[in-house]
PDB file of C-alpha atoms in Angstrom:
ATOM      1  CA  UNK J  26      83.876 100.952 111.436  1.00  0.00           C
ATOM      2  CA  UNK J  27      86.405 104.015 111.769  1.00  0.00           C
ATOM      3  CA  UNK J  28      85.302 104.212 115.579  1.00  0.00           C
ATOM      4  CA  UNK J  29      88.556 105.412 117.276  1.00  0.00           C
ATOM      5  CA  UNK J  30      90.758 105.899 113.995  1.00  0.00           C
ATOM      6  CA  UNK J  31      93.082 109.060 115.055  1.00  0.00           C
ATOM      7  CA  UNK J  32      95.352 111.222 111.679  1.00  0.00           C
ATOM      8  CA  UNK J  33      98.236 110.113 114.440  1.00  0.00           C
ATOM      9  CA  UNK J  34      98.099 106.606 113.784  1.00  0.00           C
ATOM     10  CA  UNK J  35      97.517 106.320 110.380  1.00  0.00           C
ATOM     11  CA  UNK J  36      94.449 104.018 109.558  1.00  0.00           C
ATOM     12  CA  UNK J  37      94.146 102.563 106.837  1.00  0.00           C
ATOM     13  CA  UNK J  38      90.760 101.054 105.721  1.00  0.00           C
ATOM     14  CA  UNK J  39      91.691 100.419 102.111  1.00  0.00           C
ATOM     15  CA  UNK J  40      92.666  97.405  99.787  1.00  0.00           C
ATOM     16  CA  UNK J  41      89.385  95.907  99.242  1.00  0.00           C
ATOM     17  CA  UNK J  42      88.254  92.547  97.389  1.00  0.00           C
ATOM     18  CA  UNK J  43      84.976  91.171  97.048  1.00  0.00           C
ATOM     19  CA  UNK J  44      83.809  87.628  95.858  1.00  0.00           C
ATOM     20  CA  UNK J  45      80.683  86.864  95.104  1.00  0.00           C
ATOM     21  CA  UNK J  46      78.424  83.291  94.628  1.00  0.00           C
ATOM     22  CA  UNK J  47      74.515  84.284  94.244  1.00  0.00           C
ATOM     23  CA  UNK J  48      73.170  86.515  97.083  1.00  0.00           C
ATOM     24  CA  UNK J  49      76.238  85.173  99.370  1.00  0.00           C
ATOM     25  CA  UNK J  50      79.855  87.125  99.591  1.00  0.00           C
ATOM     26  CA  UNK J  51      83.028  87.969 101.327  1.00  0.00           C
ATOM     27  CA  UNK J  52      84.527  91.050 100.988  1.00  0.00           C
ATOM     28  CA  UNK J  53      88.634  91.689 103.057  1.00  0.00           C
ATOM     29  CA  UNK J  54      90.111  95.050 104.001  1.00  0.00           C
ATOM     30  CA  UNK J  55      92.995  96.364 105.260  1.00  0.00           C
ATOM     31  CA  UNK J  56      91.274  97.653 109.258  1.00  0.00           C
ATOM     32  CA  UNK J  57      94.555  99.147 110.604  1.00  0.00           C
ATOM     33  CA  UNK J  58      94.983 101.869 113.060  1.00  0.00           C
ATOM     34  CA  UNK J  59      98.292 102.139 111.806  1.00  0.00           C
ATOM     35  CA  UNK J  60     100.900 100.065 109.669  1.00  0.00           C
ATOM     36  CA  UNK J  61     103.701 101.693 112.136  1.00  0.00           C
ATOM     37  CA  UNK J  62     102.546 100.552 115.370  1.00  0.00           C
ATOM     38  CA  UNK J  63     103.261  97.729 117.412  1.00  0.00           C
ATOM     39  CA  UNK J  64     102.022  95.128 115.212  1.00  0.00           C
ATOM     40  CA  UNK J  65      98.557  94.042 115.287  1.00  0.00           C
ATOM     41  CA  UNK J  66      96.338  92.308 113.049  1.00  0.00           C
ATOM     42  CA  UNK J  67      95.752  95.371 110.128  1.00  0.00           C
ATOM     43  CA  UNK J  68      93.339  93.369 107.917  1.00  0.00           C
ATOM     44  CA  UNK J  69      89.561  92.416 108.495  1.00  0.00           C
ATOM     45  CA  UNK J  70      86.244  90.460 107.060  1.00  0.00           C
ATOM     46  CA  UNK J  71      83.122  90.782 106.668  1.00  0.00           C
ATOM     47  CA  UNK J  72      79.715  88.562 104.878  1.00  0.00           C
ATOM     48  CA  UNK J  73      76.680  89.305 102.965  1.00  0.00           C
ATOM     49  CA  UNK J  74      73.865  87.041 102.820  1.00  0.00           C
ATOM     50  CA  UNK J  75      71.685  89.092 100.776  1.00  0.00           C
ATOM     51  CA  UNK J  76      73.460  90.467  97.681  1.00  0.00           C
ATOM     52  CA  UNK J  77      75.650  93.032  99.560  1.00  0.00           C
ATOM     53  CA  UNK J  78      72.621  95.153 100.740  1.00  0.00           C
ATOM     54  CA  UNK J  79      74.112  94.560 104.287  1.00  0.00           C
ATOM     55  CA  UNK J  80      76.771  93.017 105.847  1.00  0.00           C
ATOM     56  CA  UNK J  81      78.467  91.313 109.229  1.00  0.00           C
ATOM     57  CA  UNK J  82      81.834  92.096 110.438  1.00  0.00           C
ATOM     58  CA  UNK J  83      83.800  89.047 110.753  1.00  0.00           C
ATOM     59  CA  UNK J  84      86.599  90.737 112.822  1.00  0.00           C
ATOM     60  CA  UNK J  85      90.181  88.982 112.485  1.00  0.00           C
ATOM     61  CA  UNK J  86      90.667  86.730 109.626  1.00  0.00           C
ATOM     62  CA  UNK J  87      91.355  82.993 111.133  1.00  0.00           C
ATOM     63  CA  UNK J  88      94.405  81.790 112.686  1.00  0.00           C
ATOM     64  CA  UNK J  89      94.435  78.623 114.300  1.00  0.00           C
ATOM     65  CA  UNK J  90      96.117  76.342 113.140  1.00  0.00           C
ATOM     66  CA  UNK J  91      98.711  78.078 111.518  1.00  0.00           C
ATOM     67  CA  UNK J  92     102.142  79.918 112.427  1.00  0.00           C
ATOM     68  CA  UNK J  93     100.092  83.555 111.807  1.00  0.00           C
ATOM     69  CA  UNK J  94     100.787  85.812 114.308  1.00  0.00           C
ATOM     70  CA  UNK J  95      98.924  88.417 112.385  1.00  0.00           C
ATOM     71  CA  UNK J  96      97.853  89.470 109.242  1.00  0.00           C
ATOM     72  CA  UNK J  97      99.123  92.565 108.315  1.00  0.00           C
ATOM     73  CA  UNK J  98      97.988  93.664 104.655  1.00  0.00           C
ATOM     74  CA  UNK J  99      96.945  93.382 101.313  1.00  0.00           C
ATOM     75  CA  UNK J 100      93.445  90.842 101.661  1.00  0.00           C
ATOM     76  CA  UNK J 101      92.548  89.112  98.344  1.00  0.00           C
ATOM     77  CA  UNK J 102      89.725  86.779  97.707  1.00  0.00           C
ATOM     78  CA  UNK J 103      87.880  84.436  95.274  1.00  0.00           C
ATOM     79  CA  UNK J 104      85.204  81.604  95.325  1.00  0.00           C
ATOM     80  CA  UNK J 105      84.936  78.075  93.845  1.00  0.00           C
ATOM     81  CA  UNK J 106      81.834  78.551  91.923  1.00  0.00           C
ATOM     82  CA  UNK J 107      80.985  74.930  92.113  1.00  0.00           C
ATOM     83  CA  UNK J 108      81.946  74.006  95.603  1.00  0.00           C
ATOM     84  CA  UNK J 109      81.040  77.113  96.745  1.00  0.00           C
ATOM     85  CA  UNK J 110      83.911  77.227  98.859  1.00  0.00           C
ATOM     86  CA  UNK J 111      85.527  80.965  99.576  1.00  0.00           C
ATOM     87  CA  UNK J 112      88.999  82.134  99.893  1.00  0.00           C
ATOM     88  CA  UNK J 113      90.524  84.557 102.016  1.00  0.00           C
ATOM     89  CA  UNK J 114      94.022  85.442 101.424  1.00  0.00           C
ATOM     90  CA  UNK J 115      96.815  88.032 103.136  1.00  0.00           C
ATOM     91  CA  UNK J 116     100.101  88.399 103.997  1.00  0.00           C
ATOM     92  CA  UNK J 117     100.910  88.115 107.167  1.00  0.00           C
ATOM     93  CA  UNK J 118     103.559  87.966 110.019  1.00  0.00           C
ATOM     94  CA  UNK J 119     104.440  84.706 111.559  1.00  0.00           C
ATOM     95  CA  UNK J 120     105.803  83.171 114.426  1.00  0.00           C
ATOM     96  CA  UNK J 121     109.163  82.288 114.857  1.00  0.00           C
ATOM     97  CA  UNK J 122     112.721  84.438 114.293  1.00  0.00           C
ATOM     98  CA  UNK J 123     110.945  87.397 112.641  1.00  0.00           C
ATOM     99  CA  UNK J 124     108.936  85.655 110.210  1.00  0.00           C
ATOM    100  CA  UNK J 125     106.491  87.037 106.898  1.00  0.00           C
ATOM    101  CA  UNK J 126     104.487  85.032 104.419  1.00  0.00           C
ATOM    102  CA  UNK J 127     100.944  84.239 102.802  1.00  0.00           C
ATOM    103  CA  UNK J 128      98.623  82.819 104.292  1.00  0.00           C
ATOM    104  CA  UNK J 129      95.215  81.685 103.009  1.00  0.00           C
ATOM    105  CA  UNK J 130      91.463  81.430 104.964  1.00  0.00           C
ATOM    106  CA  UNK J 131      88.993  79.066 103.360  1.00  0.00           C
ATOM    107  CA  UNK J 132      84.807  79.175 104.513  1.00  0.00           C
ATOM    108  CA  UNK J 133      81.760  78.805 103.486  1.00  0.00           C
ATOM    109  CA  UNK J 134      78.067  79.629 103.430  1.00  0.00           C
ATOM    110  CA  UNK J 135      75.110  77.463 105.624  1.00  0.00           C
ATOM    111  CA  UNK J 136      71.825  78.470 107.133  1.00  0.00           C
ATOM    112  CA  UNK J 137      72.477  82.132 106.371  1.00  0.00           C
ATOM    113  CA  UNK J 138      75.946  82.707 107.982  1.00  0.00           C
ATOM    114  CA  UNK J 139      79.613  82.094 107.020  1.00  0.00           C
ATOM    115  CA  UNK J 140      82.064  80.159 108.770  1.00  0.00           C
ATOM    116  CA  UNK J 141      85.779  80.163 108.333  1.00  0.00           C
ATOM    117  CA  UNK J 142      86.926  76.605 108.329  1.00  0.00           C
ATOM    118  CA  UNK J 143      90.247  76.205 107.497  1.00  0.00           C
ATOM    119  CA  UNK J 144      93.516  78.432 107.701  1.00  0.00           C
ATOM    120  CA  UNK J 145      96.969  77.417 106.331  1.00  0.00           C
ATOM    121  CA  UNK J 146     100.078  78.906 104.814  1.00  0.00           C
ATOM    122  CA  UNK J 147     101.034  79.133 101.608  1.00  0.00           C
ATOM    123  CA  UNK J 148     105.378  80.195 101.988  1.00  0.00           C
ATOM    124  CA  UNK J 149     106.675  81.366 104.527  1.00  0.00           C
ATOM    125  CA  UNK J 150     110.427  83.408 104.800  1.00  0.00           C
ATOM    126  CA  UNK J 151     112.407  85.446 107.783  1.00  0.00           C
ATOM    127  CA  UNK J 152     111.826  88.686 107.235  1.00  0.00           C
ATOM    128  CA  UNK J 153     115.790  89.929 107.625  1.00  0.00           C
ATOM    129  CA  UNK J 154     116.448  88.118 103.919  1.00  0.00           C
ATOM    130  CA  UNK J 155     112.721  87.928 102.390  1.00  0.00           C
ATOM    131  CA  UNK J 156     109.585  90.086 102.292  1.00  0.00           C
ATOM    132  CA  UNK J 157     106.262  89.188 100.605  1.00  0.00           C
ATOM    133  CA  UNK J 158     104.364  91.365  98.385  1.00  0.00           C
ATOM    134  CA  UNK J 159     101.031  91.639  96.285  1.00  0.00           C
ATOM    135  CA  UNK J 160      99.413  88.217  96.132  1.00  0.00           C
ATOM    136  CA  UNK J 161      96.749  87.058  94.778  1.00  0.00           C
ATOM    137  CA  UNK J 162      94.646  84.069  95.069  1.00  0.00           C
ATOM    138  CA  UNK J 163      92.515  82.182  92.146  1.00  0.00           C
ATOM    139  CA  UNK J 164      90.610  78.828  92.103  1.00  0.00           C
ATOM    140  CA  UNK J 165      89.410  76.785  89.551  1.00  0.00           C
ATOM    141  CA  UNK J 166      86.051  75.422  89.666  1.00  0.00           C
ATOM    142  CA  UNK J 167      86.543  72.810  87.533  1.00  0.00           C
ATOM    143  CA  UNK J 168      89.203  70.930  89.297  1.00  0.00           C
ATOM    144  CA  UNK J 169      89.138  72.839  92.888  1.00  0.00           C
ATOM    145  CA  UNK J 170      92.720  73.893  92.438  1.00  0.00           C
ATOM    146  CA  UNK J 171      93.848  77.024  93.937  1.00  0.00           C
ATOM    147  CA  UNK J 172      96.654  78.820  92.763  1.00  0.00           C
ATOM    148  CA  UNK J 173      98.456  81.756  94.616  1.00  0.00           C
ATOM    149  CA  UNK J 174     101.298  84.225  93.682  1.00  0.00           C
ATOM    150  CA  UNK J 175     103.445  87.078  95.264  1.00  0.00           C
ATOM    151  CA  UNK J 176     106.502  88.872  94.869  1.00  0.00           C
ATOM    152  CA  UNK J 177     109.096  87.835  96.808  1.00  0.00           C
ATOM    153  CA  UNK J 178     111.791  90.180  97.805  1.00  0.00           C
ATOM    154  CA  UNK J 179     115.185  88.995  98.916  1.00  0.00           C
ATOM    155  CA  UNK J 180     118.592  89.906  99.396  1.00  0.00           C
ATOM    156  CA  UNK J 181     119.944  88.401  96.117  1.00  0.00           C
ATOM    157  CA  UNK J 182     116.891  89.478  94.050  1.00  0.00           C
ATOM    158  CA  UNK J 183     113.436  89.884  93.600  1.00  0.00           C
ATOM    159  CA  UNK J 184     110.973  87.565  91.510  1.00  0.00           C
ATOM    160  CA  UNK J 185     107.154  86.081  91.454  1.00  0.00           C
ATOM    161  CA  UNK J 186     106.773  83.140  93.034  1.00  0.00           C
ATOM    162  CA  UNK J 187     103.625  80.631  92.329  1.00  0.00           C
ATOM    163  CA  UNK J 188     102.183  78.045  94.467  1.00  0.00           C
ATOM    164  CA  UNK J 189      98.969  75.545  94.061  1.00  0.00           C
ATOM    165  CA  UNK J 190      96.507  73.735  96.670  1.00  0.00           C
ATOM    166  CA  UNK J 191      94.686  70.170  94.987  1.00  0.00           C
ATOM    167  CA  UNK J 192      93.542  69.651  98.840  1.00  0.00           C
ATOM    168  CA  UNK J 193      91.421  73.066  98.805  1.00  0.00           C
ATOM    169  CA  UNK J 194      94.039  74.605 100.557  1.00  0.00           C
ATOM    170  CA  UNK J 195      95.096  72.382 103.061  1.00  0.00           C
ATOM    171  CA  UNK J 196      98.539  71.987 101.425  1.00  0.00           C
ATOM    172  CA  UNK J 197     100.576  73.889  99.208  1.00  0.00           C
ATOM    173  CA  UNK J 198     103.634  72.842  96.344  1.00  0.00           C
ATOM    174  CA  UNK J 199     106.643  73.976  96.920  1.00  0.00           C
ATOM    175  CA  UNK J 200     106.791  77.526  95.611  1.00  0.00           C
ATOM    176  CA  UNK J 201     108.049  78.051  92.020  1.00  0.00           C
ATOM    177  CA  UNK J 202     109.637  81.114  90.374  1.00  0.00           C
ATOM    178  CA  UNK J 203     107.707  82.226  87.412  1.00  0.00           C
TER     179      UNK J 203
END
């Protein structure tokens, strides 16, 4: 919905990802009215129950629970093809002294809607020192592990970092450089 998008404050609806299990899928965006404005939540959701012929906005990506002040770009997802569990995942801005990160979004599918049911973070820097870049999200079906990586940008170098759930993405391991 591009419903009060101005040239003047650059929106972006761009950056999409789409998962897919049967008929049922997810699909994240970046939904910004600008990435230079006072920050705001610059990514969005949305569902499809019947094979992507429509589709429901699902507004914000979930928070609670979580240091996320907003999300603020590049929206990644995947599904656990035997679980059936979906993943949302973003970087985002977090509380705290000027704070950046990942952060993940898992949900799932019953009586025809989709419900977001857990959010967490994956890593989580201050953004004077570190800035996060490019993730991406992956889950195995077989064991229900979920793996994540970025780019991590710092002042004594850059590198890809990688980090894996075994709770479905309640917890993460300590991030390691790959």
């Amino acid at each position: 919905d591009k419903t009060g998008d101005t040239a003047a404050n650059n929106p972006g609806q761009c950056e999409t990802s789409i998962a897919f299990l049967g008929q049922n899928g997810i699909c994240g965006w970046n939904d910004g009215q600008g990435f230079y404005l006072t920050p705001t939540d610059v990514q969005g959701w949305g569902y499809t129950t019947n094979g992507g012929q429509t589709w429901t906005d699902g507004g914000i990506p979930l928070k609670t629970g979580t240091t996320i002040n907003y999300w603020s770009s590049d929206p990644v997802t995947c599904v656990n093809e035997k679980t059936g569990d979906f993943f949302y995942c973003g970087l985002t801005s977090n509380s705290g002294s000027n704070n950046n990160g990942v952060g993940i979004v898992r949900g799932h599918f019953a009586a025809g809607s989709y419900s977001q049911d857990l959010a967490s973070m994956v890593s989580a820097g201050p953004s004077s020192s570190a800035s996060y870049d490019k993730q991406w999200i992956a889950v195995d079906s077989l064991t229900g592990t979920v793996y994540v990586t970025w780019t991590l940008f710092t002042t004594s170098g850059n590198s890809i970092q990688f980090s894996r759930s075994t709770d479905n993405g309640a917890t993460w391991s300590a991030p390691k450089q790959i």
